[in-house]
Short mmCIF file of C-alpha atoms in Angstrom, two decimals:
data_model
loop_
_atom_site.label_atom_id
_atom_site.label_comp_id
_atom_site.label_asym_id
_atom_site.label_seq_id
_atom_site.Cartn_x
_atom_site.Cartn_y
_atom_site.Cartn_z
CA UNK B 1118 161.28 132.91 65.54
CA UNK B 1119 157.73 134.02 64.74
CA UNK B 1120 154.53 131.97 64.82
CA UNK B 1121 154.63 131.99 61.01
CA UNK B 1122 158.00 130.22 60.98
CA UNK B 1123 157.90 126.52 61.72
CA UNK B 1124 161.09 125.23 63.42
CA UNK B 1125 162.88 122.18 62.06
CA UNK B 1126 164.13 120.37 65.13
CA UNK B 1127 166.52 117.46 65.40
CA UNK B 1128 165.31 114.37 67.30
CA UNK B 1129 167.35 115.33 70.39
CA UNK B 1130 166.06 118.93 70.30
CA UNK B 1131 162.55 117.56 70.05
CA UNK B 1132 163.16 115.28 73.05
CA UNK B 1133 164.53 118.16 75.15
CA UNK B 1134 161.58 120.42 74.34
CA UNK B 1135 159.01 117.70 74.97
CA UNK B 1136 160.61 116.75 78.27
CA UNK B 1137 160.57 120.33 79.52
CA UNK B 1138 156.86 120.72 78.76
CA UNK B 1139 156.05 117.35 80.33
CA UNK B 1140 157.95 118.02 83.55
CA UNK B 1141 156.42 121.48 83.91
CA UNK B 1142 152.99 119.80 84.08
CA UNK B 1143 153.89 116.64 86.03
CA UNK B 1144 156.57 117.78 88.53
CA UNK B 1145 156.09 121.55 88.88
CA UNK B 1146 157.97 121.63 92.21
CA UNK B 1147 161.26 120.76 90.48
CA UNK B 1148 160.65 122.94 87.40
CA UNK B 1149 162.55 124.67 85.72
CA UNK B 1150 164.87 121.73 85.22
CA UNK B 1151 168.57 121.47 85.93
CA UNK B 1152 170.71 119.82 83.28
CA UNK B 1153 170.87 116.61 85.34
CA UNK B 1154 167.09 116.49 85.75
CA UNK B 1155 166.61 117.22 82.07
CA UNK B 1156 169.00 114.43 81.11
CA UNK B 1157 167.15 111.99 83.35
CA UNK B 1158 163.83 113.01 81.80
CA UNK B 1159 165.12 112.71 78.24
CA UNK B 1160 166.65 109.28 78.89
CA UNK B 1161 163.88 107.74 80.99
CA UNK B 1162 162.67 104.30 79.94
CA UNK B 1163 158.94 104.90 80.31
CA UNK B 1164 156.65 107.11 78.20
CA UNK B 1165 159.35 107.47 75.55
CA UNK B 1166 159.54 106.21 71.98
CA UNK B 1167 162.29 105.75 71.09
CA UNK B 1168 164.27 105.32 74.33
CA UNK B 1169 167.58 107.19 74.02
CA UNK B 1170 170.82 107.71 75.95
CA UNK B 1171 171.72 111.37 75.42
CA UNK B 1172 174.91 112.74 76.96
CA UNK B 1173 175.38 116.17 78.53
CA UNK B 1174 177.22 117.48 75.48
CA UNK B 1175 174.37 116.55 73.15
CA UNK B 1176 171.83 118.11 75.50
CA UNK B 1177 173.76 121.37 75.79
CA UNK B 1178 173.99 121.64 72.00
CA UNK B 1179 170.26 120.98 71.73
CA UNK B 1180 169.50 123.57 74.42
CA UNK B 1181 171.59 126.20 72.61
CA UNK B 1182 169.74 125.52 69.36
CA UNK B 1183 166.36 125.73 71.10
CA UNK B 1184 167.38 128.98 72.80
CA UNK B 1185 168.23 130.46 69.40
CA UNK B 1186 164.73 129.51 68.20
CA UNK B 1187 163.10 131.07 71.24
CA UNK B 1188 161.71 127.71 72.37
CA UNK B 1189 163.83 127.37 75.55
CA UNK B 1190 165.40 129.88 77.92
CA UNK B 1191 167.84 129.65 80.80
CA UNK B 1192 166.57 130.84 84.15
CA UNK B 1193 168.92 133.01 86.21
CA UNK B 1194 169.14 133.41 89.98
CA UNK B 1195 170.32 129.90 90.83
CA UNK B 1196 173.73 128.37 91.46
CA UNK B 1197 172.74 125.60 89.04
CA UNK B 1198 171.63 126.45 85.51
CA UNK B 1199 167.97 125.68 84.98
CA UNK B 1200 165.93 125.63 81.81
CA UNK B 1201 162.30 126.19 80.88
CA UNK B 1202 160.35 125.92 77.64
CA UNK B 1203 158.61 128.70 75.72
CA UNK B 1204 156.57 126.42 73.47
CA UNK B 1205 153.16 128.05 73.77
CA UNK B 1206 154.54 131.57 73.41
CA UNK B 1207 156.87 130.76 70.51
CA UNK B 1208 154.34 128.79 68.48
CA UNK B 1209 151.21 130.64 69.56
CA UNK B 1210 149.32 127.57 70.76
CA UNK B 1211 147.14 126.99 73.85
CA UNK B 1212 148.09 124.58 76.62
CA UNK B 1213 145.71 121.91 75.28
CA UNK B 1214 147.48 121.89 71.93
CA UNK B 1215 150.93 121.93 73.54
CA UNK B 1216 149.95 118.84 75.55
CA UNK B 1217 149.15 117.01 72.32
CA UNK B 1218 152.38 118.16 70.69
CA UNK B 1219 154.36 117.09 73.75
CA UNK B 1220 152.98 113.57 73.79
CA UNK B 1221 153.61 113.26 70.05
CA UNK B 1222 157.19 114.48 70.51
CA UNK B 1223 157.87 112.04 73.34
CA UNK B 1224 155.97 108.96 72.16
CA UNK B 1225 155.78 109.18 68.38
CA UNK B 1226 152.70 108.84 66.14
CA UNK B 1227 149.44 107.98 67.92
CA UNK B 1228 145.71 107.80 67.32
CA UNK B 1229 143.35 110.36 68.82
CA UNK B 1230 142.28 107.78 71.41
CA UNK B 1231 145.87 107.07 72.41
CA UNK B 1232 146.58 110.78 72.64
CA UNK B 1233 143.66 111.34 74.97
CA UNK B 1234 144.91 108.56 77.26
CA UNK B 1235 148.58 109.57 77.16
CA UNK B 1236 147.79 113.27 77.72
CA UNK B 1237 145.97 112.53 80.97
CA UNK B 1238 148.74 113.95 83.21
CA UNK B 1239 149.31 116.98 81.00
CA UNK B 1240 145.73 117.92 80.17
CA UNK B 1241 142.51 116.00 80.73
CA UNK B 1242 140.45 116.01 77.54
CA UNK B 1243 136.74 115.40 78.03
CA UNK B 1244 136.44 113.06 75.06
CA UNK B 1245 138.07 112.06 71.79
CA UNK B 1246 136.09 114.73 69.94
CA UNK B 1247 137.85 117.45 71.92
CA UNK B 1248 141.22 115.88 71.07
CA UNK B 1249 140.29 115.84 67.39
CA UNK B 1250 139.14 119.47 67.57
CA UNK B 1251 142.55 120.64 68.80
CA UNK B 1252 144.32 118.41 66.27
CA UNK B 1253 142.25 120.04 63.52
CA UNK B 1254 143.32 123.46 64.80
CA UNK B 1255 146.96 122.40 64.65
CA UNK B 1256 146.44 121.18 61.08
CA UNK B 1257 144.55 124.31 60.06
CA UNK B 1258 147.27 126.84 60.91
CA UNK B 1259 147.61 129.03 57.81
CA UNK B 1260 150.52 127.63 55.82
CA UNK B 1261 152.18 126.17 58.92
CA UNK B 1262 150.44 123.01 60.16
CA UNK B 1263 152.02 121.54 63.28
CA UNK B 1264 150.63 118.01 62.95
CA UNK B 1265 149.70 115.69 60.13
CA UNK B 1266 147.26 112.80 59.89
CA UNK B 1267 149.11 109.73 58.62
CA UNK B 1268 147.68 107.13 56.21
CA UNK B 1269 146.00 104.27 58.03
CA UNK B 1270 148.18 101.22 58.57
CA UNK B 1271 146.95 97.89 57.20
CA UNK B 1272 144.62 96.30 59.73
CA UNK B 1273 144.29 99.50 61.79
CA UNK B 1274 140.92 100.96 62.71
CA UNK B 1275 142.10 104.55 63.22
CA UNK B 1276 144.55 106.93 61.60
CA UNK B 1277 147.55 108.07 63.60
CA UNK B 1278 148.79 111.63 64.04
CA UNK B 1279 152.36 112.93 63.95
CA UNK B 1280 153.92 116.31 64.80
CA UNK B 1281 155.79 118.28 62.14
CA UNK B 1282 158.40 120.00 64.31
CA UNK B 1283 161.05 117.71 62.82
CA UNK B 1284 159.79 118.19 59.26
CA UNK B 1285 157.48 116.26 56.98
CA UNK B 1286 157.53 112.47 57.47
CA UNK B 1287 158.36 110.20 54.56
CA UNK B 1288 155.47 108.62 52.66
CA UNK B 1289 153.00 111.06 54.22
CA UNK B 1290 150.30 110.77 51.57
CA UNK B 1291 147.43 113.18 52.09
CA UNK B 1292 144.48 111.75 53.98
CA UNK B 1293 141.42 112.17 51.78
CA UNK B 1294 138.20 113.22 53.44
CA UNK B 1295 134.71 112.19 52.29
CA UNK B 1296 133.75 114.16 49.22
CA UNK B 1297 137.35 114.76 48.10
CA UNK B 1298 138.74 113.30 44.93
CA UNK B 1299 141.45 110.68 45.08
CA UNK B 1300 141.23 108.65 48.27
CA UNK B 1301 137.57 107.78 47.78
CA UNK B 1302 137.78 107.03 44.08
CA UNK B 1303 138.59 103.39 44.76
CA UNK B 1304 135.81 103.20 47.33
CA UNK B 1305 133.31 104.61 44.81
CA UNK B 1306 134.48 102.08 42.23
CA UNK B 1307 134.12 99.19 44.67
CA UNK B 1308 130.67 100.41 45.71
CA UNK B 1309 129.60 100.50 42.06
CA UNK B 1310 130.87 96.95 41.55
CA UNK B 1311 129.01 95.72 44.63
CA UNK B 1312 125.83 97.39 43.41
CA UNK B 1313 126.23 95.68 40.04
CA UNK B 1314 126.81 92.31 41.67
CA UNK B 1315 123.75 92.74 43.87
CA UNK B 1316 121.65 93.50 40.77
CA UNK B 1317 122.95 90.39 39.01
CA UNK B 1318 122.21 88.32 42.10
CA UNK B 1319 118.64 89.64 42.19
CA UNK B 1320 118.16 88.70 38.55
CA UNK B 1321 119.50 85.20 39.15
CA UNK B 1322 117.18 84.73 42.11
CA UNK B 1323 114.20 85.87 40.03
CA UNK B 1324 115.14 83.44 37.25
CA UNK B 1325 115.56 80.64 39.79
CA UNK B 1326 112.16 81.32 41.33
CA UNK B 1327 110.59 81.33 37.87
CA UNK B 1328 112.26 78.03 36.99
CA UNK B 1329 111.10 76.44 40.27
CA UNK B 1330 107.58 77.69 39.66
CA UNK B 1331 107.58 76.11 36.19
CA UNK B 1332 108.82 72.78 37.55
CA UNK B 1333 106.17 72.86 40.27
CA UNK B 1334 103.43 73.43 37.72
#
């Protein structure tokens, strides 16, 4: 696999890859992971969305697929097979970006603020702006974006982000930026209506003041 070819992972392959990156950063003394340790990490109840119960057979199939993609390799020199990820090398991303991808793979779509908090053990981002900068880099990869900004949910204050290693999500309408056509057309229309209503209100107030002045005279 080259950095120009975006892998299409299954959910279990995504979980295996994310778990390997996470454990490399959080428990380096036990990394690379044995199959048992990898299974425990994939099936843990915390920091996972969704929670799964993957068996050894499923994990071995996922590992083989990831090995074929150059995303995982088996480490020799041990009585027990151990596995390590090759995410940064295979995709050509820095460790900051791989931390964001890992948290998205393990926990699902999140806002930039949630990503900064949940990445704390993998990489400590100075502020939300630095998170957004790396997300923009992952979006801006020529022809092969690795993340996508999702449409804002009703009642939400921030947009969420999602990785694209499992393909494009359904209903992933493009997020319009200020100055672009489409997403802000409705906003411009509403602004024009508000401006018109404000002008009518000013006229009514002027007429009311004039009427009151006449009555006072």
